[in-house]
PDB file of C-alpha atoms and ligand atoms in Angstrom:
ATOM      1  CA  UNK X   1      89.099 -30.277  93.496  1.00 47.00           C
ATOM      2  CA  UNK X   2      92.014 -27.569  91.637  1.00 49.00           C
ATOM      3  CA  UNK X   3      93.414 -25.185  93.888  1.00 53.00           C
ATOM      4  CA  UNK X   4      91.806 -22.575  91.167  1.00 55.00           C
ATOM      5  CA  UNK X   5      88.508 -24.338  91.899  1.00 55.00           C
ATOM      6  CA  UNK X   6      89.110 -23.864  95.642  1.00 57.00           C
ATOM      7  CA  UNK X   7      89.760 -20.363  95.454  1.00 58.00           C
ATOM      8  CA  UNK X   8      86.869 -19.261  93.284  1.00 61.00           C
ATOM      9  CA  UNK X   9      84.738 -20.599  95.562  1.00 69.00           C
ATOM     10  CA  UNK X  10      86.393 -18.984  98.521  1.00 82.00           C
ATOM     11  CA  UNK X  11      86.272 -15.669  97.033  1.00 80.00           C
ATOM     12  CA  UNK X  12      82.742 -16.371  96.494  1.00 79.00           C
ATOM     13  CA  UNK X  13      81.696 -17.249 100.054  1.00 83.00           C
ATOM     14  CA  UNK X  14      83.674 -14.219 101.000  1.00 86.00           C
ATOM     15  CA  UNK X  15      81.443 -12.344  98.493  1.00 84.00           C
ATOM     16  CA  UNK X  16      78.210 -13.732 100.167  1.00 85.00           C
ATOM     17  CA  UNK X  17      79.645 -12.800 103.923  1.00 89.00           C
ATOM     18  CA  UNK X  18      79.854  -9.553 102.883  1.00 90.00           C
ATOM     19  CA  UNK X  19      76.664  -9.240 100.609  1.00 91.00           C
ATOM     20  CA  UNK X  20      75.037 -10.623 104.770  1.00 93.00           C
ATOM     21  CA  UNK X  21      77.198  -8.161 106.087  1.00 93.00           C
ATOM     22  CA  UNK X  22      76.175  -5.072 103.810  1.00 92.00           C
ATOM     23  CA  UNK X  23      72.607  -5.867 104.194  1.00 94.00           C
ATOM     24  CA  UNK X  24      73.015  -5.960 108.055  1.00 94.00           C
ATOM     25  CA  UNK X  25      74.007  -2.654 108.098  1.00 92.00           C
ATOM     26  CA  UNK X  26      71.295  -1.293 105.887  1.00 92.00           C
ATOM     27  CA  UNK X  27      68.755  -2.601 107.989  1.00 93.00           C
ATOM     28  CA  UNK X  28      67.667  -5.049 105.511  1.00 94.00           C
ATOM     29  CA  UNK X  29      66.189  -8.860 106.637  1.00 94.00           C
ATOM     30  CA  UNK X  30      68.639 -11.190 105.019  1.00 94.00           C
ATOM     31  CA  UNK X  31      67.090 -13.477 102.204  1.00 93.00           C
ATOM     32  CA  UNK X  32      68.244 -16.097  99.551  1.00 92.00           C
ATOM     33  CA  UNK X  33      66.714 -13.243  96.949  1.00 94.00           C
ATOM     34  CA  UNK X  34      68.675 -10.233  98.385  1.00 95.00           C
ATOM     35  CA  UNK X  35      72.165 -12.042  98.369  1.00 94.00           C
ATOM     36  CA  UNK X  36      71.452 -13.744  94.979  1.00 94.00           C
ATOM     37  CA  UNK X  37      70.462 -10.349  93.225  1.00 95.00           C
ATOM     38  CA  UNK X  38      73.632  -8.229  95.090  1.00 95.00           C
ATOM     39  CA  UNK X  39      75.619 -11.467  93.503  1.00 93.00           C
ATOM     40  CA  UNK X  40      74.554 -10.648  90.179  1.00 95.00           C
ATOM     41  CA  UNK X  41      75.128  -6.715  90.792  1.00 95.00           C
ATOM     42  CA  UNK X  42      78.662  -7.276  91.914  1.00 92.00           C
ATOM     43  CA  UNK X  43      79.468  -9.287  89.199  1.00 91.00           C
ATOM     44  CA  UNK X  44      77.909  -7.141  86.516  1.00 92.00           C
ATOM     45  CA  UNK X  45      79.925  -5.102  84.409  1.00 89.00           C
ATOM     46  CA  UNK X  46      77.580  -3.698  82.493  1.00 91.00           C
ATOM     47  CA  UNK X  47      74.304  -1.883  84.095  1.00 94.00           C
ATOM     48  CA  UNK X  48      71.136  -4.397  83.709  1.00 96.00           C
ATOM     49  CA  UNK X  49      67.585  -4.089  84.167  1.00 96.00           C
ATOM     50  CA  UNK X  50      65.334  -5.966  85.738  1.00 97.00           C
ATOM     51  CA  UNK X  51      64.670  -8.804  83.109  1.00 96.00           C
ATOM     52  CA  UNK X  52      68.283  -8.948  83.088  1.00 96.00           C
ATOM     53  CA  UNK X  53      68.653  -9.426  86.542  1.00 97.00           C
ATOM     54  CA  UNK X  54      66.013 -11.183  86.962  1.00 97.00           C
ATOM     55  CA  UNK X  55      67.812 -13.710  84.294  1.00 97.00           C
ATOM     56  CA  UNK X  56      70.816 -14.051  85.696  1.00 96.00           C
ATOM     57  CA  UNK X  57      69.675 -15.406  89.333  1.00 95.00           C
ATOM     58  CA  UNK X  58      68.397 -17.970  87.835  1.00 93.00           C
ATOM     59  CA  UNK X  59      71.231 -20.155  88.390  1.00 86.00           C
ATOM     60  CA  UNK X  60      70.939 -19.315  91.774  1.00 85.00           C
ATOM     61  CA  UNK X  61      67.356 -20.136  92.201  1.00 88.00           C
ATOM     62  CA  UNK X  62      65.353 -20.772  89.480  1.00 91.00           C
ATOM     63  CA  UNK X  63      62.291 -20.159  91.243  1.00 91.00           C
ATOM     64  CA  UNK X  64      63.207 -16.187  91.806  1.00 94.00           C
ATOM     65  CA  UNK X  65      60.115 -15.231  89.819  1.00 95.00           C
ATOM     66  CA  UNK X  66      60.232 -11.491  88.100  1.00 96.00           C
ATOM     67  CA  UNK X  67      57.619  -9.799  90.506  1.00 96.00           C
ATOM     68  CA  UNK X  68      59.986 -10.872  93.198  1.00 96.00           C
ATOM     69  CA  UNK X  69      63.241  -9.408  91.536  1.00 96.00           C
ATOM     70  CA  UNK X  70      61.509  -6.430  91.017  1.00 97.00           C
ATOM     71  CA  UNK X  71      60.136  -6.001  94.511  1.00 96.00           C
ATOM     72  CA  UNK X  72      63.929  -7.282  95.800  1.00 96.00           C
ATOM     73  CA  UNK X  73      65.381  -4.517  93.582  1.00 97.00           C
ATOM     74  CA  UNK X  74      63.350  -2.119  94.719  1.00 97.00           C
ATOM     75  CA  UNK X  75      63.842  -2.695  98.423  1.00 96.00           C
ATOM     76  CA  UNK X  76      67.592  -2.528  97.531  1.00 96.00           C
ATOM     77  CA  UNK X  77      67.636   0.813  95.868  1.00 96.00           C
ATOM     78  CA  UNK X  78      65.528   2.011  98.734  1.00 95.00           C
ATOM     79  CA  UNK X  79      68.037   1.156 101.446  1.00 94.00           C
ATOM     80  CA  UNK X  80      70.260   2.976  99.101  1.00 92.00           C
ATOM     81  CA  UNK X  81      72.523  -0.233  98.410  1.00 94.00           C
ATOM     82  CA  UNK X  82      72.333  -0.187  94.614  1.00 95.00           C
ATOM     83  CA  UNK X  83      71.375   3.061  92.367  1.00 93.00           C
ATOM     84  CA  UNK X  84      69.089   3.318  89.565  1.00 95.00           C
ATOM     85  CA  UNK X  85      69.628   4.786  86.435  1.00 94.00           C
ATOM     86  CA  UNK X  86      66.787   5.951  83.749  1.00 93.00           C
ATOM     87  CA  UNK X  87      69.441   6.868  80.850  1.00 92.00           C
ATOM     88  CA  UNK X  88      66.902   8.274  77.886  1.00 89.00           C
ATOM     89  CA  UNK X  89      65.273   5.846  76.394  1.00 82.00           C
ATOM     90  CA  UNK X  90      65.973   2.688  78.091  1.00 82.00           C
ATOM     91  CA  UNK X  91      64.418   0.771  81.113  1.00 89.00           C
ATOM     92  CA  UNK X  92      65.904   1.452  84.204  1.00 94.00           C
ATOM     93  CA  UNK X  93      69.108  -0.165  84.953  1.00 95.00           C
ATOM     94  CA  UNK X  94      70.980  -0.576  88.521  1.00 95.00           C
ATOM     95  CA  UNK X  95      74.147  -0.949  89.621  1.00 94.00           C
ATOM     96  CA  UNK X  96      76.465  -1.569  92.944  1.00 91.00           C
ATOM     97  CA  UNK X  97      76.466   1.607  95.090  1.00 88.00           C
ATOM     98  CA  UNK X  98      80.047   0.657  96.268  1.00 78.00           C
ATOM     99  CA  UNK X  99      81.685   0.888  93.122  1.00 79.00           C
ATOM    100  CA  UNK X 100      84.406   3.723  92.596  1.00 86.00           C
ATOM    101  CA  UNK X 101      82.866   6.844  91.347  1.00 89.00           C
ATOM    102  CA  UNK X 102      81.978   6.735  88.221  1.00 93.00           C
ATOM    103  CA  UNK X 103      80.136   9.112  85.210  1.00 95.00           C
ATOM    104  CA  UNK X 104      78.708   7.430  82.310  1.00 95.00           C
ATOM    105  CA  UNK X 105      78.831   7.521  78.239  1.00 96.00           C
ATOM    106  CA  UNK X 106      75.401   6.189  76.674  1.00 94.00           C
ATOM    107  CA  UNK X 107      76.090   4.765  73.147  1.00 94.00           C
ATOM    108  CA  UNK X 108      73.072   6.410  71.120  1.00 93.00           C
ATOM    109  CA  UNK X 109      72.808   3.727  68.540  1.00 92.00           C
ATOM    110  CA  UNK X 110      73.592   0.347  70.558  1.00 91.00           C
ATOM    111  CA  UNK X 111      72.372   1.591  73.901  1.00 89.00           C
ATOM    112  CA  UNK X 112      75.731   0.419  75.473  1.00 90.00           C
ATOM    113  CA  UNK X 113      77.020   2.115  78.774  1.00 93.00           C
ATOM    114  CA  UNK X 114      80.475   3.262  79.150  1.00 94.00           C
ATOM    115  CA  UNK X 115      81.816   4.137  82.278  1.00 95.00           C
ATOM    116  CA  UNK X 116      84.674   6.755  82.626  1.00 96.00           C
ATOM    117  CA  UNK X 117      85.969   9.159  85.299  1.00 96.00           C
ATOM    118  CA  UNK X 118      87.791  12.343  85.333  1.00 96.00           C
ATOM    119  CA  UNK X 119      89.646  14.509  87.610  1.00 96.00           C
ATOM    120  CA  UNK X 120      89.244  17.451  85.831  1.00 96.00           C
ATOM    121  CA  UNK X 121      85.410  17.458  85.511  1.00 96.00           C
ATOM    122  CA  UNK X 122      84.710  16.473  88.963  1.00 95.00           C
ATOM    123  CA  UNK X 123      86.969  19.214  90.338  1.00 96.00           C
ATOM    124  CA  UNK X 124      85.210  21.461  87.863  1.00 96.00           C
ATOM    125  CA  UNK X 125      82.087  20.551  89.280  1.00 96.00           C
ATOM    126  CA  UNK X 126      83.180  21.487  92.900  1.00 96.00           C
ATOM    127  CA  UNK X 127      84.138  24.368  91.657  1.00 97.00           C
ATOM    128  CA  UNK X 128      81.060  25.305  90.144  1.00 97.00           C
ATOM    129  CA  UNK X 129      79.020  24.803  93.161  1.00 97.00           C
ATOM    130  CA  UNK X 130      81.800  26.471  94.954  1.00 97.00           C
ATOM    131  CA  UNK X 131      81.036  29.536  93.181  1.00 98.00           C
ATOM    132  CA  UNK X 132      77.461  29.227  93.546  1.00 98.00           C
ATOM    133  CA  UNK X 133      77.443  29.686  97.141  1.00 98.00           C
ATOM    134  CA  UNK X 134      77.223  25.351  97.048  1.00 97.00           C
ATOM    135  CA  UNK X 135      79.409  22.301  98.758  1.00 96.00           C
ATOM    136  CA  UNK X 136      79.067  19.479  95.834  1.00 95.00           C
ATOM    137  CA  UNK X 137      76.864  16.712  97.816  1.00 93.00           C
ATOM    138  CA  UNK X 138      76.980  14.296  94.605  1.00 89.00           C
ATOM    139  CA  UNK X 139      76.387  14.236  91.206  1.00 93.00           C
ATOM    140  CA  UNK X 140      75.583  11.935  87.941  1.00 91.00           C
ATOM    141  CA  UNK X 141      76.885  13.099  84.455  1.00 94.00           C
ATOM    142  CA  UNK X 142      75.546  10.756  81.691  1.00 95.00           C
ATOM    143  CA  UNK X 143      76.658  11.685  77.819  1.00 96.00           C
ATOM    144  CA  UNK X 144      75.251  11.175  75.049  1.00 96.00           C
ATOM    145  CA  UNK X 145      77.262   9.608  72.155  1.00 96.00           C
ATOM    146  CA  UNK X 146      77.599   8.211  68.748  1.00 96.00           C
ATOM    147  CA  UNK X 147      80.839   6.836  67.633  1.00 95.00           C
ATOM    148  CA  UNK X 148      82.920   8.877  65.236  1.00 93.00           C
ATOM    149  CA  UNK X 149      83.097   7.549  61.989  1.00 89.00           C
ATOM    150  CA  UNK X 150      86.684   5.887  61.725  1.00 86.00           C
ATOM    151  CA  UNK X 151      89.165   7.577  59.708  1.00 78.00           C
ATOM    152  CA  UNK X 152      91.767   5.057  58.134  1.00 74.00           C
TER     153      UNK X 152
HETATM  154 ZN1   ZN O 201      78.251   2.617  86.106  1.00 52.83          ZN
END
């Protein structure tokens, strides 16, 4: 075995322990299901749905059938370890809780997600609230975009 083969699959053990570890401390009864969908969360860079999910634990275990991703997703989101988001017009799509704070672009005509942060608008928010009487708790920001037509 490569050294580079080694340490991938150190890193991923490491990613399991603390997959064990973060469903310990929500409460959560550890299962093959639970670890092999938070696997697929971690790794995600974009924000899939269920059938996606559901897809890619496959390798995992093949017999992961959809009614169980869906119940192991939901159970997730519940102990507030992933989030769900219902952007217009698509299914609902989750994503990693633990992930830096992030706002979201939704691509109108491919349906692509397109994560971005800024100082300015979440100091603006703050601000808002502030003047409202309010201490900002959280918040979610999704725009809606088309790509400009490129100029040469
Ligand atoms: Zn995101």
């Amino acid at each position: 075995m490569s050294t580079a083969k080694r340490a991938t699959n150190s890193r991923a053990e490491k990613m399991a322990e603390k997959h064990v570890a973060d469903l310990q401390d929500a409460g959560l009864r550890i299962t093959p299901q639970r670890i092999a969908i938070l696997r697929v969360l971690a790794e995600a860079e974009d924000h899939p749905d269920v059938a996606e999910i559901h897809q890619r634990v496959q390798g995992d275990d093949p017999k992961i059938s959809i009614a169980t991703a869906y119940r192991t997703v939901a159970a997730l989101e519940q102990a507030g370890m992933i989030h769900r988001h219902t952007f217009e017009g698509a299914s609902a799509r989750f994503e990693r809780v633990n992930k830096k704070h992030h706002d979201h672009i939704v691509d109108l005509d491919t349906g692509e997600i397109v994560e971005f942060h800024s100082d300015l608008i979440e100091q603006l928010q703050a601000d808002i609230a502030a003047a409202l009487g309010y201490e900002l708790v959280h918040h979610r920001l999704e725009l809606y975009c088309r790509k400009r037509p490129q100029t040469p």
